[in-house]
Short mmCIF file of C-alpha atoms in Angstrom, two decimals:
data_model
loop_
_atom_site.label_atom_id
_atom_site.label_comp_id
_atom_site.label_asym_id
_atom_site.label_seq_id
_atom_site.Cartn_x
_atom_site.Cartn_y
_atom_site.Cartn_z
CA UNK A 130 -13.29 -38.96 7.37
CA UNK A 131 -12.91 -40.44 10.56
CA UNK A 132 -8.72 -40.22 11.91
CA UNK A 133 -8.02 -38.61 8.47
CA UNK A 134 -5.02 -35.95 8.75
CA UNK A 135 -5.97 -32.31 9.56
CA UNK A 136 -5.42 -30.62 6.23
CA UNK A 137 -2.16 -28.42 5.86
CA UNK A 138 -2.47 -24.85 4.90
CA UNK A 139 -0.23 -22.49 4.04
CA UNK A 140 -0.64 -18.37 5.08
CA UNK A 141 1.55 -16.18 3.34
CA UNK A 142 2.26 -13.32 5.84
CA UNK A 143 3.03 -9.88 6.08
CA UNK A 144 5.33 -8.82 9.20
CA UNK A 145 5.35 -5.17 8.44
CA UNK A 146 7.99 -3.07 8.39
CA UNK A 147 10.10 -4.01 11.82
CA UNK A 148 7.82 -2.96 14.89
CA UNK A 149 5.93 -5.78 16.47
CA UNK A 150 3.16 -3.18 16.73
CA UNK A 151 2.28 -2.92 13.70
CA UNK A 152 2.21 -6.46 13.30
CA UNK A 153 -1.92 -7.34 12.40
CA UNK A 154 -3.46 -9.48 15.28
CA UNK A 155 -4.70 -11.72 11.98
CA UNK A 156 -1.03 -12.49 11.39
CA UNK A 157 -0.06 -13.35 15.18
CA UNK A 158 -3.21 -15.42 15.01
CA UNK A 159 -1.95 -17.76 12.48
CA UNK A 160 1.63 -18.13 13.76
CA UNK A 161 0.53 -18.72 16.73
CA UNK A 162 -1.45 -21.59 15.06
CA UNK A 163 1.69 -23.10 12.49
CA UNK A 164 3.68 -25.76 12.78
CA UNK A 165 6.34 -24.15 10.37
CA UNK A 166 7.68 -20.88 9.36
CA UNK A 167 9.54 -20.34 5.93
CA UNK A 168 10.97 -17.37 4.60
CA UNK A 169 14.15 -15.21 4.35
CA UNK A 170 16.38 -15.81 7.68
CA UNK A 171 16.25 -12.33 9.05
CA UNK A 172 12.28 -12.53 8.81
CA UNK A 173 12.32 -15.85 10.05
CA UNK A 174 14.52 -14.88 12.79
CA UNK A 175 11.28 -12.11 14.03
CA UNK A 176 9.56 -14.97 15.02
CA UNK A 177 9.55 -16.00 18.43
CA UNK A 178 10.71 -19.67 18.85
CA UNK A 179 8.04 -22.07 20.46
CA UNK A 180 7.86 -25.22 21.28
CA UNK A 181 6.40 -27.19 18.36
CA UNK A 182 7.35 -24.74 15.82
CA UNK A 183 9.71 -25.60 13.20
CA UNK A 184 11.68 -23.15 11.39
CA UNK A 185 13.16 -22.75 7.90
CA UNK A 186 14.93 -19.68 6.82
CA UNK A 187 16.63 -19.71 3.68
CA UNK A 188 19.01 -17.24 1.52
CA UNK A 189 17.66 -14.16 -0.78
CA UNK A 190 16.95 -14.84 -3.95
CA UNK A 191 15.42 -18.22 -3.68
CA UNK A 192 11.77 -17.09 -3.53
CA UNK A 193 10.92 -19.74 -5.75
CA UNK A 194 12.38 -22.97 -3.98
CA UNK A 195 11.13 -21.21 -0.55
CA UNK A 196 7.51 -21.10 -1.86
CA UNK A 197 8.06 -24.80 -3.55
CA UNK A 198 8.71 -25.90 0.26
CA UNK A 199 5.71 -24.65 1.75
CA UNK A 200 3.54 -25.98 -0.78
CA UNK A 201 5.01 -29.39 -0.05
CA UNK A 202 4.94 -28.95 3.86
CA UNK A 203 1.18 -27.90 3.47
CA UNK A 204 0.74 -31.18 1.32
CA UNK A 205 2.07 -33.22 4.10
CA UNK A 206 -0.35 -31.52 5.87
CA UNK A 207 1.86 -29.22 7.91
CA UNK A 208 0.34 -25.87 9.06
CA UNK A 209 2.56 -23.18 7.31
CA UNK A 210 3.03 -19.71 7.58
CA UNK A 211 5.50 -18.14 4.86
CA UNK A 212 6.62 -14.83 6.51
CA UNK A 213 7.08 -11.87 4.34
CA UNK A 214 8.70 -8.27 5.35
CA UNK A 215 6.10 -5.74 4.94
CA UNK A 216 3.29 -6.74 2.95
CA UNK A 217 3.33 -10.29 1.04
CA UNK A 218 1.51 -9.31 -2.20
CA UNK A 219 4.07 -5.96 -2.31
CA UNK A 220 7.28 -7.37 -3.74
CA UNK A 221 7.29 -10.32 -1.46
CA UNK A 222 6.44 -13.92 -1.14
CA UNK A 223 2.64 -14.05 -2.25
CA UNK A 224 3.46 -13.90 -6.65
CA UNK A 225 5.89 -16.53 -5.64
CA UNK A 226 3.49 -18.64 -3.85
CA UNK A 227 1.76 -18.80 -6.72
CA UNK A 228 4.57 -19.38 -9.06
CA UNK A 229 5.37 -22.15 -7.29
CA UNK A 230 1.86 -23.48 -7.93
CA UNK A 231 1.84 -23.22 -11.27
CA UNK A 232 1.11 -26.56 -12.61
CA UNK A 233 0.80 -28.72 -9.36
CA UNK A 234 -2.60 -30.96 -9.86
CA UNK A 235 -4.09 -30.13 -6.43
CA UNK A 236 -3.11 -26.80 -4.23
CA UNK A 237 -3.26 -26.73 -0.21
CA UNK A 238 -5.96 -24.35 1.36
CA UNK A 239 -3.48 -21.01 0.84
CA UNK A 240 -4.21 -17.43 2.63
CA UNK A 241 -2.28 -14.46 1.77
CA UNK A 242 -2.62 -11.94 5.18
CA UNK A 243 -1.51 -8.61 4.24
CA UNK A 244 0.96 -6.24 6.35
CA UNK A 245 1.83 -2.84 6.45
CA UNK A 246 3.60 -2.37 3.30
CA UNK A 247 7.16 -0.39 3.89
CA UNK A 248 6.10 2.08 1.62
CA UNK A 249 3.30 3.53 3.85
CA UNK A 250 5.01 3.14 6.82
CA UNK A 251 7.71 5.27 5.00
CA UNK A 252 5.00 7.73 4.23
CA UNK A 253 3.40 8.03 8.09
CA UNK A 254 6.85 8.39 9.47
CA UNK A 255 7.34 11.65 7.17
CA UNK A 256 3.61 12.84 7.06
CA UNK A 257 1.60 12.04 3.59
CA UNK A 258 3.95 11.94 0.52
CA UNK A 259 1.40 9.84 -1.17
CA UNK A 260 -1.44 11.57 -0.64
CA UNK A 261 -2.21 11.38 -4.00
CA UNK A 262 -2.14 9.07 -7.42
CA UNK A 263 1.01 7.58 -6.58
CA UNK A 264 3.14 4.15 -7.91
CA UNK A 265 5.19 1.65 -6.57
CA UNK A 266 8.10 0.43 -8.39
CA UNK A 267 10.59 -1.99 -7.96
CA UNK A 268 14.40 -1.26 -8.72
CA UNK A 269 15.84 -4.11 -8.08
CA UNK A 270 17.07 -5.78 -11.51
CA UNK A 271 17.13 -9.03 -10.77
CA UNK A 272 13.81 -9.89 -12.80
CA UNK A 273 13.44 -7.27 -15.23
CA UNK A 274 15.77 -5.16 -17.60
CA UNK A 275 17.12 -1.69 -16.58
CA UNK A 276 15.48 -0.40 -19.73
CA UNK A 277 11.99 -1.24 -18.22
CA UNK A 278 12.46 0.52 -14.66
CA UNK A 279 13.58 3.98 -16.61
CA UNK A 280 10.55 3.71 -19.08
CA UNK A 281 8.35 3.18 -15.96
CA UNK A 282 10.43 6.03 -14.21
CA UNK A 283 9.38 8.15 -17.38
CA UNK A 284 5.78 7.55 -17.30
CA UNK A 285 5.01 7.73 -13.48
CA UNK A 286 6.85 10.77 -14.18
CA UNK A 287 4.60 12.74 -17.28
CA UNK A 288 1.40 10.92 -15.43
CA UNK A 289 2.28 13.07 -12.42
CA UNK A 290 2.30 10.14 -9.46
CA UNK A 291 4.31 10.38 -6.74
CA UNK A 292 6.74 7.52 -6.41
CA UNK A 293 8.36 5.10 -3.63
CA UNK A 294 10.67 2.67 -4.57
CA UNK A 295 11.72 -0.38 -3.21
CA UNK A 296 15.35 -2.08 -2.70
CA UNK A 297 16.75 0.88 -4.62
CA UNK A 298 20.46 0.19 -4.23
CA UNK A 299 22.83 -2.68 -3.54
CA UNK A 300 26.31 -3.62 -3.19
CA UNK A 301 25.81 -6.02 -6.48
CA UNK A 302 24.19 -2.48 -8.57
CA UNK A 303 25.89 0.49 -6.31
CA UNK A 304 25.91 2.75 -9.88
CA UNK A 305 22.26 1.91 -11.38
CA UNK A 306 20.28 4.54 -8.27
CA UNK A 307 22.75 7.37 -9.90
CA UNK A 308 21.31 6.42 -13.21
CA UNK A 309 17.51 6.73 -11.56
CA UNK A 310 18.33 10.58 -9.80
CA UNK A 311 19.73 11.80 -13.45
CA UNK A 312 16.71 10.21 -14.96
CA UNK A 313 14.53 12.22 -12.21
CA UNK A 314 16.41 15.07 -13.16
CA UNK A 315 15.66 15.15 -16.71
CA UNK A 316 11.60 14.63 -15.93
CA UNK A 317 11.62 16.73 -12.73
CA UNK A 318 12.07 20.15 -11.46
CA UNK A 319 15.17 20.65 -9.06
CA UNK A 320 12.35 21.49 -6.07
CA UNK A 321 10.76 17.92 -6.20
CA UNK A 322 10.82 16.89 -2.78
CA UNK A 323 12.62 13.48 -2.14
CA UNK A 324 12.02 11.12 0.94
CA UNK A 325 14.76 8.49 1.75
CA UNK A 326 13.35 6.63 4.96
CA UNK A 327 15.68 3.62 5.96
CA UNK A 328 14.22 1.07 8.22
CA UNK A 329 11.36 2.62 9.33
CA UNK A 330 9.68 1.42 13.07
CA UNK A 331 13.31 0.00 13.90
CA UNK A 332 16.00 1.19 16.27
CA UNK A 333 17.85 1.75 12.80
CA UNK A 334 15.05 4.49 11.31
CA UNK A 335 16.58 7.33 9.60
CA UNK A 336 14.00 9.90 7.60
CA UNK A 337 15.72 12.19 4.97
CA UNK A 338 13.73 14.84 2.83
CA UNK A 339 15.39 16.74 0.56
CA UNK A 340 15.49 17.96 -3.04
CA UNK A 341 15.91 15.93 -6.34
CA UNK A 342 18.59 18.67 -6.86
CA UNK A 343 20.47 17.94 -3.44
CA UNK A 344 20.04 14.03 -3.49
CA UNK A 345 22.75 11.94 -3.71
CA UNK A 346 23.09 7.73 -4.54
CA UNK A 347 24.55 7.08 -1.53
CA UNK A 348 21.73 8.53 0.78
CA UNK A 349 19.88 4.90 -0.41
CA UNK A 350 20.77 1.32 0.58
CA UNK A 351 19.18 -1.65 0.65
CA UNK A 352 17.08 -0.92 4.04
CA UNK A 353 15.69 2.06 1.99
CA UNK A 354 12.53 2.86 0.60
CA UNK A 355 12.87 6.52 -1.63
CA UNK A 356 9.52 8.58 -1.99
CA UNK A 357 9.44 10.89 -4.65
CA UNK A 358 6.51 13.35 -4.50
CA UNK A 359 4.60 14.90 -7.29
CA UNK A 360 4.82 18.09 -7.70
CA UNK A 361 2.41 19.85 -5.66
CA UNK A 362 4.22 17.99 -2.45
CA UNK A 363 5.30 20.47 0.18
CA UNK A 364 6.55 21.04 3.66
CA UNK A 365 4.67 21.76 6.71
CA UNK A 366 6.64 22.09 9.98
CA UNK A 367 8.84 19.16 9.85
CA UNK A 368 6.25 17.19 7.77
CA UNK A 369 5.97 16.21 3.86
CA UNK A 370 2.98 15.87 2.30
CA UNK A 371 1.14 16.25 -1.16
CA UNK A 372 -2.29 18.10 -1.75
CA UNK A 373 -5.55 15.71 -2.03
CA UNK A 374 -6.30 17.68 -4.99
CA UNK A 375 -4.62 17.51 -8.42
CA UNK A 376 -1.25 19.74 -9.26
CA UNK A 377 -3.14 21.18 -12.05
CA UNK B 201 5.81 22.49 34.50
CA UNK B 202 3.78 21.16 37.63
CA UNK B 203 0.55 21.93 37.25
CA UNK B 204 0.79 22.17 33.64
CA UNK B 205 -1.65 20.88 31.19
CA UNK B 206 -0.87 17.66 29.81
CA UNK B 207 0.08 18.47 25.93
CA UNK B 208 -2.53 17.82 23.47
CA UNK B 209 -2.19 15.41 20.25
CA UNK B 210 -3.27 13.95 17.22
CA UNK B 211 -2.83 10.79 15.77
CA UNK B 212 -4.05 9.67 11.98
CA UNK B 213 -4.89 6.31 12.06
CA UNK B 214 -5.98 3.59 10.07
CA UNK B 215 -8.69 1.10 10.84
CA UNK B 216 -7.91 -1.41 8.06
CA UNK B 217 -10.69 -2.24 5.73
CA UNK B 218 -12.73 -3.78 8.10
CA UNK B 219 -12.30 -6.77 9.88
CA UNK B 220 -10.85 -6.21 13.78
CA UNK B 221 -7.91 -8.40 13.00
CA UNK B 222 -6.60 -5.96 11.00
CA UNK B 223 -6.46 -3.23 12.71
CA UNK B 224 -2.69 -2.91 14.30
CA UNK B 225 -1.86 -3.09 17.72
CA UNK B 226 -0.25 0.63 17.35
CA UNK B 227 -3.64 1.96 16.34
CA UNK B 228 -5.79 0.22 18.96
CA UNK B 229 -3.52 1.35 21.76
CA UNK B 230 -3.78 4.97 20.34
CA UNK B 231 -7.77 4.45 20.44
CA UNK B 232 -7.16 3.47 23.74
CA UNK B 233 -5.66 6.55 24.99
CA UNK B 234 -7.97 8.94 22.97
CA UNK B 235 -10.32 11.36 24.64
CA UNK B 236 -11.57 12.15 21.17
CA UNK B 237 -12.54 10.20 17.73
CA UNK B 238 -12.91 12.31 15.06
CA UNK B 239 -14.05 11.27 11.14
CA UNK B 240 -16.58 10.30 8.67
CA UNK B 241 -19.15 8.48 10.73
CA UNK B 242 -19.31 5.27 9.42
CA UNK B 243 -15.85 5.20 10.51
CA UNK B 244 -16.08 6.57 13.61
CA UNK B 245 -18.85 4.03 13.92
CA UNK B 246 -16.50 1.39 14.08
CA UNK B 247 -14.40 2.52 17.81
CA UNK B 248 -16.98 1.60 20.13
CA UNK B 249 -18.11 3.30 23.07
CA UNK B 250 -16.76 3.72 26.41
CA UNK B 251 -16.55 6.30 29.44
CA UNK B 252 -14.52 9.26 28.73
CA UNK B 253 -14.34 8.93 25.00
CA UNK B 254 -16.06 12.07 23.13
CA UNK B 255 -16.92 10.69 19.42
CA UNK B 256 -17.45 13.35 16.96
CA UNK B 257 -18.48 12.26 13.80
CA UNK B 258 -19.16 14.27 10.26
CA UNK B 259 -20.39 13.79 6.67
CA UNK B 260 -18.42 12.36 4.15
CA UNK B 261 -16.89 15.63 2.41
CA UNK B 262 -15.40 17.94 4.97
CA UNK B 263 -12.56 16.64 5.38
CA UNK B 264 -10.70 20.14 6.02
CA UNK B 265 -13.29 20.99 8.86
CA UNK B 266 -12.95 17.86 10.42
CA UNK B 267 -9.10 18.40 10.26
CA UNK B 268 -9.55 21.70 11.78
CA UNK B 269 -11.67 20.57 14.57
CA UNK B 270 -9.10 17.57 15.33
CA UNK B 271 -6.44 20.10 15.57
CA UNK B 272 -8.59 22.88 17.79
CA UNK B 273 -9.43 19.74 20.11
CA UNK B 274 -5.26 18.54 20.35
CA UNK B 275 -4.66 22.01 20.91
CA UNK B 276 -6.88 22.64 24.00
CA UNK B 277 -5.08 19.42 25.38
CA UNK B 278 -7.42 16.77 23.90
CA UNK B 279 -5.79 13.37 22.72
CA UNK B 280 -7.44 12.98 19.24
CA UNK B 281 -7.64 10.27 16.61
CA UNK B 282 -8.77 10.87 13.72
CA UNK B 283 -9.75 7.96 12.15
CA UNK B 284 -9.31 6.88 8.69
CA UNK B 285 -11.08 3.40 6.34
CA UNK B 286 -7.94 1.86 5.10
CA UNK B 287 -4.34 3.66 5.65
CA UNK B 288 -4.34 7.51 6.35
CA UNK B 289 -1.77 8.41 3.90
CA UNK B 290 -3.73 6.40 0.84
CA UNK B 291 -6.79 9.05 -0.22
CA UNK B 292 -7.99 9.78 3.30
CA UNK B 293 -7.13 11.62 6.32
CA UNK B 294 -3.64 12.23 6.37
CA UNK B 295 -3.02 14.71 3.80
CA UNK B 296 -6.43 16.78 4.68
CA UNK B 297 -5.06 17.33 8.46
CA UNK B 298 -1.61 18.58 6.81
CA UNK B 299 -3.39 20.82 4.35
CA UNK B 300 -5.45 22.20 7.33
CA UNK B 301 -2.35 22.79 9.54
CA UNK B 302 -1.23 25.11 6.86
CA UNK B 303 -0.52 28.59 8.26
CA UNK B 304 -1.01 27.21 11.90
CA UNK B 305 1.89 29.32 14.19
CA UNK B 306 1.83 25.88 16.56
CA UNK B 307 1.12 22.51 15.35
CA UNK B 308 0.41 19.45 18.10
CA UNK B 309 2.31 16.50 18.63
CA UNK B 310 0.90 14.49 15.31
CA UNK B 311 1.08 10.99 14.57
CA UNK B 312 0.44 9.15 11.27
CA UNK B 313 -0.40 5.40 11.76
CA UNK B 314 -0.95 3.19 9.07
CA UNK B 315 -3.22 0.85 8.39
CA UNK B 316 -4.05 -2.01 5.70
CA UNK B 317 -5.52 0.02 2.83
CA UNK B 318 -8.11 -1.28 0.55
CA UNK B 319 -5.82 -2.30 -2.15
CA UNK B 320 -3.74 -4.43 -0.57
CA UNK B 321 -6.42 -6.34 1.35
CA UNK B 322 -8.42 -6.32 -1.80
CA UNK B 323 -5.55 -8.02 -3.43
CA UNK B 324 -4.43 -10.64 -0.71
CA UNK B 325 -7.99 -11.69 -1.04
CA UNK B 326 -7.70 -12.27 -4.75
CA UNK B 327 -3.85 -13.53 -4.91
CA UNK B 328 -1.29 -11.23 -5.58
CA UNK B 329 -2.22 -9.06 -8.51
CA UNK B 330 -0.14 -6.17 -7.22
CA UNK B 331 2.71 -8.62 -7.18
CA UNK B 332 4.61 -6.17 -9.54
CA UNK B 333 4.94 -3.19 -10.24
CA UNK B 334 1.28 -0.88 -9.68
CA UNK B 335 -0.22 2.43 -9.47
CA UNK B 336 -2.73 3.67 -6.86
CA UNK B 337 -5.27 6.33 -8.94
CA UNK B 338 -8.14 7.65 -7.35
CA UNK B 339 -11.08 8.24 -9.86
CA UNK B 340 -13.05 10.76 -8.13
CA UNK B 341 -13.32 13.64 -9.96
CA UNK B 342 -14.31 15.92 -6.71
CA UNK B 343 -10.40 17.33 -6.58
CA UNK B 344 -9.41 16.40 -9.99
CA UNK B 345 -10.93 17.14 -13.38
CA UNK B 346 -11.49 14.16 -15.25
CA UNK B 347 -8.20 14.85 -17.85
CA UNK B 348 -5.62 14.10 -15.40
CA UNK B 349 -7.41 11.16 -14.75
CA UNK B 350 -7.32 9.99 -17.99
CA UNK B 351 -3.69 11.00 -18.40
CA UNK B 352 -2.52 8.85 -15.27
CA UNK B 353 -4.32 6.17 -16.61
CA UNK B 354 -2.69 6.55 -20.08
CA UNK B 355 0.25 6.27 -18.58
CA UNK B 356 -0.06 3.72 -16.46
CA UNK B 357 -1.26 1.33 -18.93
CA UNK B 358 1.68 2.68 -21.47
CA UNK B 359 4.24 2.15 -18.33
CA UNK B 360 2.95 -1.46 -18.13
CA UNK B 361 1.33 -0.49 -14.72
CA UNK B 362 -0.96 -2.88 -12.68
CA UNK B 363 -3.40 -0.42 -11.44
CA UNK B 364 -5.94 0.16 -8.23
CA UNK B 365 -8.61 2.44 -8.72
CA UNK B 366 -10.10 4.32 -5.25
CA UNK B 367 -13.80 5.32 -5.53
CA UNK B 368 -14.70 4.45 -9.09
CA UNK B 369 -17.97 4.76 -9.41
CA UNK B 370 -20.87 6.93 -7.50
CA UNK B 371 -24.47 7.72 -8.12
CA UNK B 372 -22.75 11.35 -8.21
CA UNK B 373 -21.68 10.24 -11.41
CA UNK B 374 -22.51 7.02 -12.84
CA UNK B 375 -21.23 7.69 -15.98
CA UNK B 376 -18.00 8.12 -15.23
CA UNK B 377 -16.54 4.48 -14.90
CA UNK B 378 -17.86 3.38 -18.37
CA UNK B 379 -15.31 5.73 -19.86
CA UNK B 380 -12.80 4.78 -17.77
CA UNK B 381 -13.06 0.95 -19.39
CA UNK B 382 -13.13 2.52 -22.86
CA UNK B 383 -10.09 3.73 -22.25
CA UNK B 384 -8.62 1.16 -20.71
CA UNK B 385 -10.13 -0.99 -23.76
CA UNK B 386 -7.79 1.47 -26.00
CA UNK B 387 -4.55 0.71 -24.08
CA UNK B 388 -4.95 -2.85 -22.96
CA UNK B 389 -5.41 -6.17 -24.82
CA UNK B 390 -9.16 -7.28 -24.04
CA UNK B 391 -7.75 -10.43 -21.87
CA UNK B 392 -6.24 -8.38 -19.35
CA UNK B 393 -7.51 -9.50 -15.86
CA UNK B 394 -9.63 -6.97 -13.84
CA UNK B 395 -10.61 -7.64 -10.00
CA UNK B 396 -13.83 -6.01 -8.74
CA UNK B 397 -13.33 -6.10 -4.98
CA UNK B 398 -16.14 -5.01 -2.73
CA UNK B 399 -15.92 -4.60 1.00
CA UNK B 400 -13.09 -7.44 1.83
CA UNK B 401 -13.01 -8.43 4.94
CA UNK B 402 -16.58 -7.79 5.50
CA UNK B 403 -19.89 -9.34 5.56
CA UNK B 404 -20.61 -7.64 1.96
CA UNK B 405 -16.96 -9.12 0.86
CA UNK B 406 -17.90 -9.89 -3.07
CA UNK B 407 -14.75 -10.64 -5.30
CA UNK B 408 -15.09 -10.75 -9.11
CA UNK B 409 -12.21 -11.47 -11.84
CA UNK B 410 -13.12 -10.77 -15.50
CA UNK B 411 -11.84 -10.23 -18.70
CA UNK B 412 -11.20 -6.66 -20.10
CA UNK B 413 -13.49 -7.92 -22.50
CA UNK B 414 -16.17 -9.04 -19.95
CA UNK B 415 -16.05 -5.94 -17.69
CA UNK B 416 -19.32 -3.85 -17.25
CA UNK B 417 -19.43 -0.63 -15.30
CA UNK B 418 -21.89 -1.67 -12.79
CA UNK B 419 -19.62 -4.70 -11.33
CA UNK B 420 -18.23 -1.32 -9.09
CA UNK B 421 -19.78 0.82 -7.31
CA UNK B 422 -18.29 2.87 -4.20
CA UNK B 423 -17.34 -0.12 -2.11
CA UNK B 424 -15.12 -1.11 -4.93
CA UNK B 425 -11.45 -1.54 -5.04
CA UNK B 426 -10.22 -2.18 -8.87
CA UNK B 427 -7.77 -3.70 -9.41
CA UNK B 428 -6.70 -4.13 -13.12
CA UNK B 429 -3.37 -6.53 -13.95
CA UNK B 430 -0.29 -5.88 -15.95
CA UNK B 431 -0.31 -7.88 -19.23
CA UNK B 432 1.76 -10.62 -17.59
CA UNK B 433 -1.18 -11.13 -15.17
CA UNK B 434 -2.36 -14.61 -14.88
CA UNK B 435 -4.97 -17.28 -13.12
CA UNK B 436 -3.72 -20.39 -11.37
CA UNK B 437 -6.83 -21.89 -9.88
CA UNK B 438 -8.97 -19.69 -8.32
CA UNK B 439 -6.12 -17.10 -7.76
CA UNK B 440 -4.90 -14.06 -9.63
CA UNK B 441 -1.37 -13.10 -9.23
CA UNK B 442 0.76 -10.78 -11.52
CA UNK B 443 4.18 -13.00 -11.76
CA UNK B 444 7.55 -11.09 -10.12
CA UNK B 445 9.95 -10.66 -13.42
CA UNK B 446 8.93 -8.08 -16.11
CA UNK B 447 6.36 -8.82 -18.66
CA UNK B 448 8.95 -8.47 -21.09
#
């Protein structure tokens, strides 16, 4: 193996949610070891340019031919880190990864480094919200059916979790988040306690709690992640939080 | 205010599930500044010594007394971490120091900082098998009787859940985890994709993927994450990842 090319790798990364303090020191470790970064441009853009680092931000929405482009870097043997918002494996890069290696004969060394997920960094900032059984679901409709998000709605609902959804609202779907409070309504009791925390850890965080009767669509956007507790979740001070122990 | 007492606080933090390099730079700076650790002692085991730091570890348990005593300590001007496996707001520490600072007329400064929880490392480690949408259940029965348990699960697997499972299986009750596979054996095809996880990111790290089919209580045991895929969950070489779009 003598003067054979270093193998590429690819890591797919977690930033976390904005704060370069909550970044892990396993994910500075490896960019401080790649050659290239890929991802979504404003992600891209939250890591510092060196010299010898090459960079490739792309557009939303092309997770596929992103993850397709590191596979091939790391083939060259190129040392890549794909850099995810958050946590990679949560709604991110990491199920595209491996997508995108569906079918290729022979895959680079891959690492998927986890990150603070924006969900729990949503929950710190306002105390415990998901303290207990809680789910994670996904409202964005570009990859499944509104019909699926209400039925899973429904039955985090009956099964008692607490919620926290991601990418709630857009300018492409500004109606569909009304659709999800009425659907909360018909499931819930007017005192469920609703969290909408928008870019948490940035100079842009803003932490709401109020209840599923005073919510409104437009306290979501894009930059928001919505908790909705069960219904043992209370108030303490200025905190949230739901019991350890079950409602009933 | 000269003269005054510097105020007191506590911070919640989360030591990740293991390994250093996960542990964030907000939480080791908080460590840094503590005059007291407070927590379950293998976790407390983990902030090492040094001059001027008062460790105060407890049995697994008593979490409310340890939440108490955390608060006391902030209160009498200590600077106090409690520390927490994982992230604090995921079936640890968070929600017992809010339940404990029920009723208090003054609460301290408090901080909730997250960490990796077990979950997510356990499934960066095995791909991305909560690359959709999931459910976080914890199966101890010590605050729950065993019904809602079985109900969440119901509906998660009728939701079309991926699931994580905290704590499923003790020699408190041994039994308990067998049932918990029947049922998922009445919900879920028998090809569904399970990951036993066991103490990522440590020495002990053991990863397992099975079958529905194949699954045997015993593979868990209290080091365990569980992780058990969506129906769309699939392999691609030695990876598990649960693919972005809707199973259906």
């Amino acid at each position: 193996m003598t003067g054979a090319r270093a193998p590429g790798w690819v890591a797919v990364a977690g930033l976390g949610p904005g704060n370069a303090a909550l970044v892990t020191p396993e994910v500075a470790a490896a960019l401080a070891q790649a050659s290239d970064v890929v991802g979504y441009a404003p992600y891209v853009a939250r890591v510092p340019l060196r010299a010898g680092l090459a960079r490739h931000p792309s557009d939303n929405r092309v997770e596929l031919d992103r993850a397709a482009l590191a596979l091939d870097l790391a083939a060259a043997g190129r040392r890549v880190v794909v850099v995810s918002s958050g946590d990679p494996g949560v709604f991110a890069m990491a199920s595209a990864l491996f997508e995108a290696a569906e079918g290729r004969a022979m895959l680079p060394d891959i690492r998927i480094l986890p990150g603070i997920t924006a969900m729990l960094a949503a929950a710190a900032r306002a105390g415990a919200p998901l303290g207990h059984d809680f789910c994670a679901i996904n409202l964005s409709d570009n990859l499944k059916p509104m019909a699926v998000i209400e039925h899973r709605i429904r039955h985090a609902a009956q099964g008692g979790f607490a919620m926290a959804f991601y990418n709630p609202r857009s300018a492409a779907r500004p109606h569909q988040f009304a659709r999800v409070l009425d659907l909360l309504r018909e499931e819930c009791e007017p005192a469920r306690l609703l969290v909408f925390a928008r870019a948490v850890t940035t100079p842009d965080e803003r932490l709401l709690t109020v209840t599923l009767a005073e919510a409104e669509p437009q306290m979501a956007d894009m930059r928001t992640v919505v908790i909705v507790g069960n219904e043992a979740t209370r108030r303490v001070g200025r905190w949230v939080y739901t019991p350890r122990g079950a409602a009933r």
